[in-house]
Coordinates of C-alpha atoms in Angstrom, one line a residue:
Chain A
M13 CA 14.4 160.5 140.7
R14 CA 14.8 159.3 137.1
R15 CA 12.5 156.3 137.5
S16 CA 8.9 156.1 136.5
R17 CA 6.7 156.9 139.6
N18 CA 4.0 154.5 138.7
I19 CA 3.2 152.2 135.9
N20 CA -0.2 151.0 134.8
L21 CA -1.0 148.8 131.9
V22 CA -4.4 148.8 130.3
L23 CA -3.9 146.3 127.5
L24 CA -1.0 144.0 128.6
G25 CA -0.9 142.2 131.8
S26 CA -3.6 140.4 133.7
A27 CA -6.4 142.7 134.6
G28 CA -4.7 145.6 133.0
V29 CA -3.1 146.9 136.1
L30 CA 0.1 145.8 137.7
G31 CA -0.5 143.9 140.9
V32 CA -4.1 143.2 140.3
A33 CA -4.8 139.5 140.4
G34 CA -4.9 138.1 136.9
L35 CA -7.5 137.0 134.5
A36 CA -5.0 134.3 133.6
A37 CA -6.6 132.6 136.6
W38 CA -10.1 132.8 135.4
G39 CA -11.7 129.6 136.4
L40 CA -13.8 128.9 133.4
S41 CA -14.9 125.3 133.0
G42 CA -13.7 123.1 130.2
S43 CA -10.3 122.1 129.0
S44 CA -10.1 123.1 125.3
T45 CA -7.2 125.2 124.1
S46 CA -9.2 128.4 124.3
E47 CA -12.1 129.1 126.6
A48 CA -14.2 132.2 126.4
Q49 CA -17.6 133.3 127.5
L50 CA -19.9 136.1 126.6
F51 CA -21.6 138.2 129.3
K52 CA -24.0 141.1 128.9
D53 CA -22.6 142.8 132.0
A54 CA -20.9 142.2 135.3
E55 CA -24.1 141.1 136.9
E56 CA -24.7 138.4 134.5
C57 CA -21.1 137.4 134.7
A58 CA -21.3 137.1 138.5
S59 CA -24.5 135.1 138.3
V60 CA -22.7 132.5 136.2
L61 CA -19.4 132.7 138.1
P62 CA -20.4 133.7 141.6
Q63 CA -16.9 133.2 143.0
E64 CA -15.6 135.7 140.4
A65 CA -17.8 138.6 141.1
Q66 CA -14.9 141.0 141.7
R67 CA -13.2 139.9 138.5
C68 CA -16.4 140.3 136.6
Q69 CA -16.4 144.0 137.6
E70 CA -12.7 144.4 136.6
A71 CA -13.3 142.6 133.3
Q72 CA -16.2 144.9 132.5
R73 CA -14.1 148.0 133.2
A74 CA -11.3 146.6 130.9
A75 CA -13.8 145.7 128.2
V76 CA -15.4 149.2 128.3
A77 CA -11.9 150.7 128.1
A78 CA -11.1 148.6 125.1
H79 CA -14.5 149.6 123.6
R80 CA -13.6 153.2 124.0
T81 CA -10.2 152.9 122.5
S82 CA -10.7 150.4 119.7
A83 CA -14.3 150.1 118.6
P84 CA -14.6 150.5 114.9
A85 CA -15.2 154.2 114.2
F86 CA -17.1 155.8 111.3
A87 CA -17.0 159.3 110.1
S88 CA -20.8 159.6 110.0
L89 CA -23.8 158.0 111.6
E90 CA -24.9 156.8 108.2
S91 CA -21.8 154.8 107.5
C92 CA -22.0 153.3 111.0
A93 CA -25.6 152.5 110.4
V94 CA -24.9 150.6 107.2
R95 CA -23.0 148.0 109.1
Y96 CA -24.4 148.1 112.6
G97 CA -27.9 149.6 112.2
R98 CA -28.9 153.1 113.2
D99 CA -30.2 152.2 116.6
N100 CA -26.9 150.5 117.4
C101 CA -24.6 153.5 116.6
Q102 CA -23.6 156.3 118.9
P103 CA -21.3 159.3 118.9
L104 CA -17.8 158.5 120.2
G105 CA -17.9 161.4 122.6
Q106 CA -20.6 159.7 124.6
T107 CA -18.6 156.8 125.6
P108 CA -16.8 157.1 129.0
S109 CA -13.2 158.0 129.1
I110 CA -10.6 155.6 130.4
D111 CA -10.3 157.7 133.5
Q112 CA -14.0 157.3 134.2
V113 CA -13.8 153.6 133.5
Q114 CA -10.9 153.1 135.8
A115 CA -12.7 155.2 138.4
G116 CA -15.3 152.6 138.2
E117 CA -18.2 154.2 136.4
S118 CA -20.6 151.7 135.3
A119 CA -20.9 150.5 131.7
Q120 CA -24.6 150.7 132.2
N121 CA -24.6 154.4 132.8
P122 CA -27.5 155.4 130.6
A123 CA -26.1 158.9 129.9
W124 CA -23.8 157.3 127.3
A125 CA -25.0 153.7 126.9
Q126 CA -28.3 154.8 125.5
G127 CA -26.6 157.9 124.2
R128 CA -29.0 159.9 122.0
T129 CA -29.4 163.1 124.0
A130 CA -26.1 164.7 125.1
S131 CA -24.4 166.8 122.5
S132 CA -21.1 165.3 121.2
S133 CA -17.7 166.9 120.9
S134 CA -16.7 164.1 118.5
S135 CA -17.6 163.6 114.9
W136 CA -17.0 159.9 115.1
F137 CA -19.6 157.2 115.5
I138 CA -19.1 153.7 116.9
P139 CA -21.4 150.7 117.5
A140 CA -22.8 150.2 121.0
M141 CA -21.1 147.5 123.0
L142 CA -23.4 144.4 123.3
G143 CA -21.4 142.8 126.1
Y144 CA -18.0 141.3 126.6
M145 CA -16.0 138.1 126.3
V146 CA -13.8 136.9 129.0
G147 CA -11.6 133.8 129.1
R148 CA -8.2 132.4 129.0
S149 CA -6.2 131.0 126.2
T150 CA -3.8 128.2 126.8
A151 CA -2.3 128.2 123.3
G152 CA -0.4 130.6 121.1
M153 CA 1.7 133.6 121.9
G154 CA -0.8 135.3 124.1
A155 CA -1.4 132.2 126.2
G156 CA -3.1 133.1 129.4
L157 CA -3.3 136.8 128.5
M158 CA -6.6 137.2 126.9
Q159 CA -8.2 140.5 127.6
P160 CA -11.8 141.0 128.2
R161 CA -13.0 142.1 124.7
P162 CA -16.1 144.1 123.8
V163 CA -18.6 142.3 121.6
Y164 CA -20.7 144.0 118.9
R165 CA -23.8 143.1 117.0
D166 CA -24.1 144.0 113.4
N167 CA -27.3 144.9 111.5
V168 CA -28.1 141.2 110.6
G169 CA -27.8 140.0 114.2
Q170 CA -24.3 138.6 114.0
A171 CA -22.2 139.2 117.2
F172 CA -18.5 139.7 116.9
S173 CA -15.5 139.8 119.3
G174 CA -12.9 141.4 117.2
L175 CA -13.2 139.5 114.0
A176 CA -14.4 136.3 115.5
P177 CA -18.1 135.6 115.3
V178 CA -19.3 134.6 118.7
G179 CA -23.0 134.3 118.3
R180 CA -26.2 135.3 116.5
F181 CA -29.5 136.8 117.4
R182 CA -32.4 134.9 116.0
G183 CA -36.0 135.9 116.8
G184 CA -34.9 137.9 119.9
R185 CA -32.8 135.0 121.3
F186 CA -29.1 134.9 121.4
E187 CA -27.4 131.7 120.3
E188 CA -23.9 131.4 121.3
Q189 CA -21.5 130.1 118.7
P190 CA -18.5 128.1 119.9
V191 CA -15.2 130.0 119.3
A192 CA -13.3 127.9 116.8
G193 CA -9.7 127.4 116.5
T194 CA -6.8 127.7 118.9
S195 CA -6.3 131.5 118.8
S196 CA -9.8 132.8 118.0
S197 CA -10.6 133.5 121.6
S198 CA -8.7 136.6 121.1
G199 CA -10.5 137.6 118.0
F200 CA -8.0 140.1 116.8
R201 CA -5.6 137.4 116.0
S202 CA -8.3 135.2 114.4
S203 CA -7.8 134.0 110.9
S204 CA -11.2 132.4 110.8
W205 CA -12.2 134.8 108.1
G206 CA -9.4 133.7 105.9
W207 CA -7.9 137.1 105.2
G208 CA -4.3 136.1 105.4
G209 CA -2.4 134.9 102.4
R210 CA -4.9 135.6 99.7
S211 CA -7.1 138.2 98.1
S212 CA -10.6 138.5 99.3
T213 CA -13.2 139.5 96.7
S214 CA -16.2 138.9 98.7
S215 CA -17.2 138.0 102.2
P216 CA -20.3 138.6 104.4
R217 CA -18.5 141.5 106.0
T218 CA -17.2 143.3 102.9
A219 CA -20.2 143.3 100.6
S220 CA -19.8 147.0 99.8
T221 CA -16.1 146.7 99.1
P222 CA -15.4 145.3 95.7
S223 CA -11.8 144.1 96.1
V224 CA -9.3 144.2 98.8
S225 CA -5.9 142.6 98.5
R226 CA -3.9 141.6 101.5
S227 CA -0.4 140.2 102.2
G228 CA 1.3 143.0 100.4
F229 CA 3.3 143.6 103.5
G230 CA 4.9 141.1 105.9
S231 CA 6.6 138.7 103.6
T232 CA 10.1 139.6 104.7
G233 CA 9.1 139.3 108.3
A234 CA 7.9 135.8 107.8
R235 CA 11.6 134.9 107.3
M236 CA 13.4 137.0 109.8
S237 CA 12.8 138.8 113.2
A238 CA 12.0 142.4 112.9
G239 CA 13.2 143.7 116.2
S240 CA 16.7 145.1 116.6
Chain B
M30 CA 29.4 150.6 137.3
E31 CA 29.4 147.2 139.0
R32 CA 27.9 143.8 138.4
I33 CA 26.2 142.3 141.4
T34 CA 25.0 138.7 141.6
L35 CA 21.6 138.1 143.1
E36 CA 19.2 135.3 144.1
P37 CA 16.3 135.5 141.6
R38 CA 12.9 136.1 143.1
A39 CA 11.2 132.7 143.7
D40 CA 8.1 133.9 141.9
W41 CA 9.7 135.8 139.0
R42 CA 8.0 133.7 136.3
R43 CA 4.5 134.3 137.8
R44 CA 5.3 138.0 138.0
A45 CA 6.5 138.1 134.4
E46 CA 3.3 136.5 133.3
E47 CA 1.2 138.9 135.4
I48 CA 2.6 142.0 133.8
G49 CA 2.1 140.5 130.4
F50 CA 5.8 139.7 129.6
V51 CA 5.5 136.7 127.3
F52 CA 9.1 136.2 126.4
A53 CA 10.9 136.0 129.7
E54 CA 12.1 132.7 128.4
V55 CA 12.8 132.1 124.8
D56 CA 13.1 128.6 123.4
G57 CA 13.5 127.2 126.9
E58 CA 16.4 129.6 127.7
V59 CA 16.2 132.4 130.2
Y60 CA 16.1 135.8 128.5
W61 CA 15.0 137.9 131.5
D62 CA 18.0 137.2 133.8
E63 CA 17.8 138.4 137.4
T64 CA 20.6 136.3 138.7
A65 CA 22.6 139.6 138.4
C66 CA 22.1 143.3 138.1
Y67 CA 24.2 146.4 137.4
R68 CA 24.7 149.1 139.9
F69 CA 25.7 152.6 138.7
T70 CA 26.6 155.9 140.4
A71 CA 24.5 159.0 139.7
Q72 CA 27.6 160.5 137.9
E73 CA 27.7 157.5 135.6
I74 CA 24.0 157.9 134.8
D75 CA 24.6 161.6 134.1
A76 CA 27.3 160.7 131.7
L77 CA 25.1 158.2 129.9
E78 CA 22.1 160.5 129.7
E79 CA 24.2 163.4 128.4
A80 CA 25.9 161.2 125.8
T81 CA 22.5 159.9 124.6
G82 CA 21.0 163.4 124.2
E83 CA 24.2 164.5 122.4
L84 CA 24.1 161.4 120.0
E85 CA 20.4 162.1 119.2
Q86 CA 21.2 165.7 118.2
L87 CA 24.2 164.5 116.0
C88 CA 21.8 162.1 114.3
L89 CA 19.2 164.7 113.6
R90 CA 21.8 166.9 112.1
A91 CA 23.0 164.0 110.0
V92 CA 19.4 163.5 108.7
D93 CA 19.2 167.2 107.8
M94 CA 22.6 167.1 106.0
I95 CA 21.8 163.9 104.1
I96 CA 18.4 165.3 102.9
S97 CA 19.8 168.7 101.9
Q98 CA 22.7 167.1 100.0
R99 CA 20.6 164.3 98.6
A100 CA 23.3 161.9 99.8
Y101 CA 21.0 158.9 99.6
D102 CA 23.3 156.7 97.4
R103 CA 25.9 156.7 100.1
L104 CA 23.4 155.1 102.5
H105 CA 22.1 152.7 99.9
I106 CA 18.6 154.1 100.2
P107 CA 16.4 152.6 97.5
P108 CA 15.2 155.4 95.1
A109 CA 11.5 154.6 95.8
A110 CA 12.1 155.5 99.4
V111 CA 13.4 159.0 98.8
P112 CA 10.1 160.8 98.2
L113 CA 8.7 159.2 101.4
I114 CA 11.8 160.2 103.4
E115 CA 11.7 163.8 102.2
A116 CA 7.9 164.1 102.6
S117 CA 8.0 162.8 106.2
W118 CA 10.9 165.1 107.1
R119 CA 9.5 168.2 105.5
S120 CA 6.1 167.6 107.0
G121 CA 7.7 167.2 110.4
H122 CA 6.4 163.7 111.1
R123 CA 7.6 163.0 114.6
N124 CA 9.8 160.2 115.8
M125 CA 8.6 158.3 118.9
Y126 CA 11.6 156.3 120.1
G127 CA 15.1 154.9 119.4
R128 CA 17.7 152.9 121.2
F129 CA 21.5 153.7 121.2
D130 CA 23.6 150.7 121.8
L131 CA 26.6 152.0 123.8
R132 CA 29.9 150.6 124.9
Y133 CA 30.5 151.8 128.5
D134 CA 32.7 150.6 131.3
G135 CA 32.2 153.4 133.8
Q136 CA 35.5 155.0 133.0
G137 CA 35.8 156.7 129.6
P138 CA 33.0 158.4 127.6
P139 CA 30.1 156.1 126.4
K140 CA 30.8 155.1 122.7
L141 CA 28.1 154.6 120.1
L142 CA 28.2 151.1 118.7
E143 CA 25.0 151.5 116.6
Y144 CA 21.6 153.2 116.6
N145 CA 18.4 151.2 116.5
A146 CA 16.3 154.0 115.2
D147 CA 13.5 152.2 113.4
T148 CA 12.4 149.0 115.1
P149 CA 14.2 149.0 118.5
T150 CA 13.1 146.2 120.9
A151 CA 14.0 145.3 124.5
L152 CA 11.6 148.2 125.2
F153 CA 9.1 146.5 127.5
E154 CA 11.9 144.9 129.5
A155 CA 13.6 148.2 130.0
S156 CA 10.5 150.2 130.7
V157 CA 8.2 147.9 132.7
V158 CA 9.9 144.6 133.7
Q159 CA 13.0 146.0 135.3
W160 CA 10.9 148.7 136.9
E161 CA 8.7 146.0 138.5
W162 CA 11.9 144.3 139.6
L163 CA 13.2 147.5 141.2
E164 CA 9.9 148.1 143.0
T165 CA 10.1 144.7 144.7
L166 CA 13.8 144.4 145.4
F167 CA 15.2 148.0 145.7
P168 CA 12.2 150.2 146.3
E169 CA 14.4 153.0 147.8
A170 CA 16.9 153.0 144.9
D171 CA 16.7 154.9 141.7
Q172 CA 16.7 153.6 138.1
Y173 CA 17.5 155.4 134.9
N174 CA 14.1 154.6 133.4
S175 CA 11.1 156.9 132.9
I176 CA 10.5 155.4 129.5
H177 CA 6.8 154.5 130.3
E178 CA 5.9 158.0 131.4
K179 CA 7.8 159.6 128.5
L180 CA 6.0 157.3 126.0
I181 CA 2.5 158.3 127.3
E182 CA 3.5 162.0 127.3
A183 CA 5.0 161.7 123.8
W184 CA 1.8 160.1 122.4
S185 CA -0.4 162.7 124.0
R186 CA 1.6 165.5 122.3
Y187 CA 2.0 163.7 119.0
G188 CA -0.8 165.6 117.4
L189 CA -2.0 162.7 115.2
R190 CA -4.9 163.7 113.0
A191 CA -6.6 160.4 112.5
P192 CA -9.5 158.7 114.1
M193 CA -7.5 155.6 115.0
L194 CA -3.8 154.6 115.2
H195 CA -3.2 151.1 113.9
F196 CA -0.4 149.0 115.3
A197 CA 1.2 146.2 113.3
C198 CA 4.1 143.8 113.4
A199 CA 5.2 140.6 111.8
R200 CA 3.4 137.4 112.6
D201 CA 4.9 134.7 114.8
S202 CA 7.3 136.7 116.9
A203 CA 6.2 136.8 120.5
E204 CA 8.8 139.5 121.2
D205 CA 7.6 141.8 118.4
W206 CA 4.0 141.2 119.3
N207 CA 4.7 142.0 123.0
T208 CA 6.6 145.1 122.1
T209 CA 4.0 146.4 119.7
E210 CA 1.2 145.8 122.2
Y211 CA 3.2 147.6 124.8
M212 CA 3.5 150.6 122.5
R213 CA -0.3 150.4 121.9
D214 CA -0.9 150.2 125.6
T215 CA 1.0 153.5 126.1
A216 CA -0.8 155.2 123.2
T217 CA -4.1 154.0 124.6
Q218 CA -3.3 155.6 128.0
A219 CA -2.5 158.8 126.2
G220 CA -6.1 158.8 124.9
L221 CA -5.5 157.6 121.4
R222 CA -7.9 155.1 119.8
T223 CA -5.9 152.1 118.7
S224 CA -6.2 148.7 117.0
F225 CA -3.8 145.9 116.3
L226 CA -3.3 143.8 113.2
Y227 CA -0.4 141.9 111.6
M228 CA 1.5 143.4 108.7
D229 CA 0.2 140.8 106.3
E230 CA -3.4 141.6 107.3
I231 CA -3.1 145.2 106.0
G232 CA -5.4 145.5 103.0
W233 CA -5.3 147.7 99.8
D234 CA -8.4 148.5 97.9
G235 CA -6.8 150.5 95.1
R236 CA -7.1 153.8 96.9
Q237 CA -6.3 153.3 100.5
F238 CA -4.9 150.9 103.1
L239 CA -7.6 149.1 105.1
D240 CA -7.7 147.2 108.4
L241 CA -9.5 143.9 108.9
E242 CA -12.7 145.7 109.5
N243 CA -12.1 147.5 106.2
N244 CA -11.7 150.8 108.0
R245 CA -9.1 153.1 106.4
I246 CA -5.7 153.0 107.9
Q247 CA -4.7 156.6 108.2
A248 CA -2.0 156.2 110.8
L249 CA 0.2 153.2 111.4
F250 CA 2.7 152.3 114.0
K251 CA 4.8 149.5 112.6
L252 CA 7.3 147.4 114.4
Y253 CA 8.6 146.3 111.0
P254 CA 11.7 147.7 109.3
W255 CA 11.2 150.3 106.6
E256 CA 13.8 148.5 104.4
W257 CA 11.6 145.4 104.4
M258 CA 8.5 147.3 103.7
M259 CA 10.2 149.0 100.7
Q260 CA 10.9 145.6 99.2
E261 CA 7.4 144.4 99.4
E262 CA 4.5 144.6 97.1
F263 CA 2.4 147.3 98.8
A264 CA 5.4 149.7 99.0
Q265 CA 4.3 151.1 95.6
H266 CA 1.1 152.4 97.2
L267 CA 2.7 154.3 100.1
P268 CA 3.1 157.6 98.3
Q269 CA -0.5 158.0 97.4
A270 CA -2.2 156.2 100.3
G271 CA -2.2 159.3 102.6
I272 CA -0.9 157.2 105.5
H273 CA 1.1 158.6 108.4
V274 CA 3.7 156.0 109.6
V275 CA 5.5 155.8 112.9
E276 CA 8.5 155.6 113.0
P277 CA 8.5 158.1 110.1
A278 CA 10.3 157.2 106.8
W279 CA 13.1 159.6 107.6
K280 CA 14.3 157.2 110.3
M281 CA 15.5 155.0 107.3
L282 CA 18.5 157.4 107.2
L283 CA 19.5 156.4 110.8
S284 CA 18.5 152.8 111.0
T285 CA 21.4 151.8 108.8
K286 CA 25.0 151.2 109.8
A287 CA 25.9 153.4 106.9
V288 CA 25.1 156.4 109.1
L289 CA 28.1 155.5 111.3
P290 CA 30.8 156.6 108.8
I291 CA 28.6 159.7 107.9
L292 CA 28.5 160.7 111.6
W293 CA 32.3 160.2 111.9
E294 CA 32.8 162.3 108.8
M295 CA 30.6 165.1 110.1
F296 CA 31.8 165.0 113.7
P297 CA 35.4 163.6 113.6
D298 CA 36.9 162.8 117.0
H299 CA 33.6 163.3 118.8
P300 CA 34.1 161.6 122.2
N301 CA 30.9 159.5 121.9
L302 CA 31.7 158.2 118.4
L303 CA 34.0 155.4 117.3
P304 CA 36.0 156.0 114.0
A305 CA 34.0 154.4 111.1
F306 CA 34.5 154.3 107.4
F307 CA 32.9 152.8 104.3
E308 CA 36.3 151.2 103.4
R309 CA 38.4 148.7 105.3
G310 CA 41.7 149.6 107.0
R311 CA 41.3 153.3 107.5
T312 CA 40.9 153.3 111.3
G313 CA 44.5 152.3 111.8
G314 CA 43.7 149.6 114.3
P315 CA 41.5 146.6 114.9
E316 CA 38.2 146.9 113.1
I317 CA 34.7 145.3 113.2
E318 CA 32.9 145.0 109.9
K319 CA 29.1 145.3 110.1
P320 CA 26.6 144.8 107.3
I321 CA 24.9 148.1 106.3
L322 CA 21.5 146.6 107.0
G323 CA 21.9 143.9 109.7
R324 CA 20.3 142.8 112.9
E325 CA 21.1 141.0 116.1
G326 CA 24.8 140.7 115.6
A327 CA 24.6 138.7 112.4
N328 CA 27.2 138.8 109.6
I329 CA 29.8 140.7 111.5
S330 CA 33.5 140.1 111.6
V331 CA 36.4 141.4 113.6
R332 CA 39.9 141.9 112.2
G333 CA 43.2 142.5 113.8
A334 CA 42.3 142.1 117.4
G335 CA 44.6 139.1 118.1
G336 CA 42.3 136.5 116.6
A337 CA 39.4 136.6 114.2
L338 CA 35.7 136.6 115.3
S339 CA 32.8 136.4 113.0
T340 CA 29.1 135.5 112.8
D341 CA 27.0 134.3 110.0
G342 CA 23.5 135.3 108.9
P343 CA 21.4 136.5 106.1
Y344 CA 22.6 140.1 105.7
G345 CA 25.3 141.9 103.8
A346 CA 23.9 142.3 100.3
E347 CA 24.1 146.1 100.6
G348 CA 27.7 146.1 101.7
F349 CA 29.5 146.7 104.9
V350 CA 31.0 149.5 107.1
S351 CA 34.2 149.2 109.1
Q352 CA 34.2 150.6 112.7
S353 CA 37.1 150.8 115.1
Y354 CA 36.9 147.8 117.3
Q355 CA 37.1 148.1 121.1
E356 CA 36.1 144.9 122.8
L357 CA 33.2 145.2 125.2
P358 CA 34.2 145.5 128.8
Q359 CA 33.8 142.3 130.9
F360 CA 32.0 142.2 134.2
G361 CA 32.0 138.9 136.0
G362 CA 32.9 137.2 132.7
R363 CA 29.9 138.7 130.9
Y364 CA 29.9 141.4 128.1
P365 CA 27.2 144.1 128.6
V366 CA 25.9 146.4 126.0
L367 CA 23.9 149.4 127.3
G368 CA 20.8 150.2 125.3
S369 CA 20.1 153.8 126.0
W370 CA 16.6 155.0 125.1
V371 CA 15.3 158.2 123.6
V372 CA 11.6 159.0 123.5
A373 CA 10.6 161.9 121.3
S374 CA 14.3 162.6 121.1
Q375 CA 14.7 162.9 124.9
P376 CA 17.0 160.5 126.7
C377 CA 15.0 158.7 129.4
G378 CA 16.2 155.3 130.2
M379 CA 18.4 152.3 129.8
G380 CA 18.3 148.5 129.4
I381 CA 21.3 146.2 129.6
R382 CA 21.8 143.1 127.6
E383 CA 24.8 140.8 128.3
D384 CA 26.3 137.9 126.6
D385 CA 28.9 135.2 127.3
G386 CA 30.8 136.4 124.3
P387 CA 31.9 139.8 123.0
I388 CA 29.2 139.9 120.3
T389 CA 25.7 140.7 121.5
R390 CA 23.2 138.4 119.7
N391 CA 19.5 137.9 119.9
T392 CA 20.2 135.2 122.5
S393 CA 21.8 137.7 124.9
R394 CA 20.0 138.1 128.2
F395 CA 18.4 141.2 129.6
V396 CA 19.8 142.2 133.1
P397 CA 18.2 144.9 135.2
H398 CA 20.0 147.9 136.8
Y399 CA 19.6 150.5 139.5
F400 CA 21.7 153.4 140.7
E401 CA 22.4 155.3 144.0

């Protein structure tokens, strides 16, 4: 046999796995171009969307997988703490592996979620996952393909999904913030921070970085297709 | 090798969406075309696999020769790229993938038309979409396609020393985005930590490249041609940024049509090569002229094949090469090009694109295959 025996996808596709019913069919209310909702865990998700309990579990697994693979990583606890607060940072080695996530281990497993006791094989630190966003997008390139995305809370209480601010903690209460724009439901494509096309000398998120210029790559691709 | 017409599956659009294939149709035209498929014999697949492995070895020897003789001018490599090319080759920065476009009719040896060594696309279609098609329509048949498994294996052996591998492509191309996310998917499954951003979102703070979270970019997979990067403002920072790029800079020596005459010069009369020269009129027969840096069948012209053929486009400033012209074979009135994949230099699969005309363009359709 010279064919692949089995193909799983963890980022592309509906719930990440071929053949599994898709998140594209998430029945979230509303009819805006992008719809997304933040949940603390699968239980909360299922209480809001009782008919979607199974998908809430799948979404949680996918979000934890994304957390494991793409949470911002810092070389030291200190540098993580500057941005996310010391109590919010944990060694990378204490997050579950994708295998564990796919095997269905709970995101609430205290051994890593609380994560201060076990020794770590990793020297990287990442912020704890606050919850996850699920939803569908009906606009843009990734229409209908939105992945469940982990949400993080920084040290001033702002919650982010990718780059998109999704809410804020004030006095112990979480205030949801409507996700603006057509593509910001998938925060990694969000331009709501205005990075593209200009230099950014200051922003709430880069106070410690004096000057970062962008758009130094990509100008040719704006005119032609890169693939060949 | 045979073309078989089929009834498309009634739910093919839904299936495409479910597996995350966002460009099954492009501008309202079908790109993923399952009204037909190609059937091969095991012997034909053997021939294709062997030719592909052989061509990859020829190309690696060509890179070695070009670097040792510093023959960069012949390939129109910009001087600023030379240190990057040499450093990436000498440090052994690994290649992930490439696609050889082959002319093949099931009879003679497969012939190299060109090598897409830097930014090959039609990857997700070949690896996942046609596999899903095979699973539902011909579950007992075989397919020359273990691309997905080979990508995961290659990432897991890549030996990247960086906390995160960033993935980037140009904005506003669904195809590029889908292909890049697919590569990121396989890297994720290999246990790498990954993140996506667009090329124009890459930041520079005077010392290092940064992502949108202002984390340092130490390793970057880019579905974005090296020759474009080299023309852009941030190229000047590449030598001192300490960034590991995939595909590595040495792939610039192969992702140019100028390597075709070099290969012919090094390996004359090789059965998998077509005669190619930097000058016109040296093949002694009909020729196709291709821009040294060109894409998607643009700016090519055919001479002396009983009628002129040409396409327009934005390329050609760096000059042209002339390659012996053999028209693509016709199957059911269509002209297929076989895109034969290597992952980590190992041949591992194939995707077919066919067109109504003898020049394969970006509007050509992807047609699945199987073999028995």
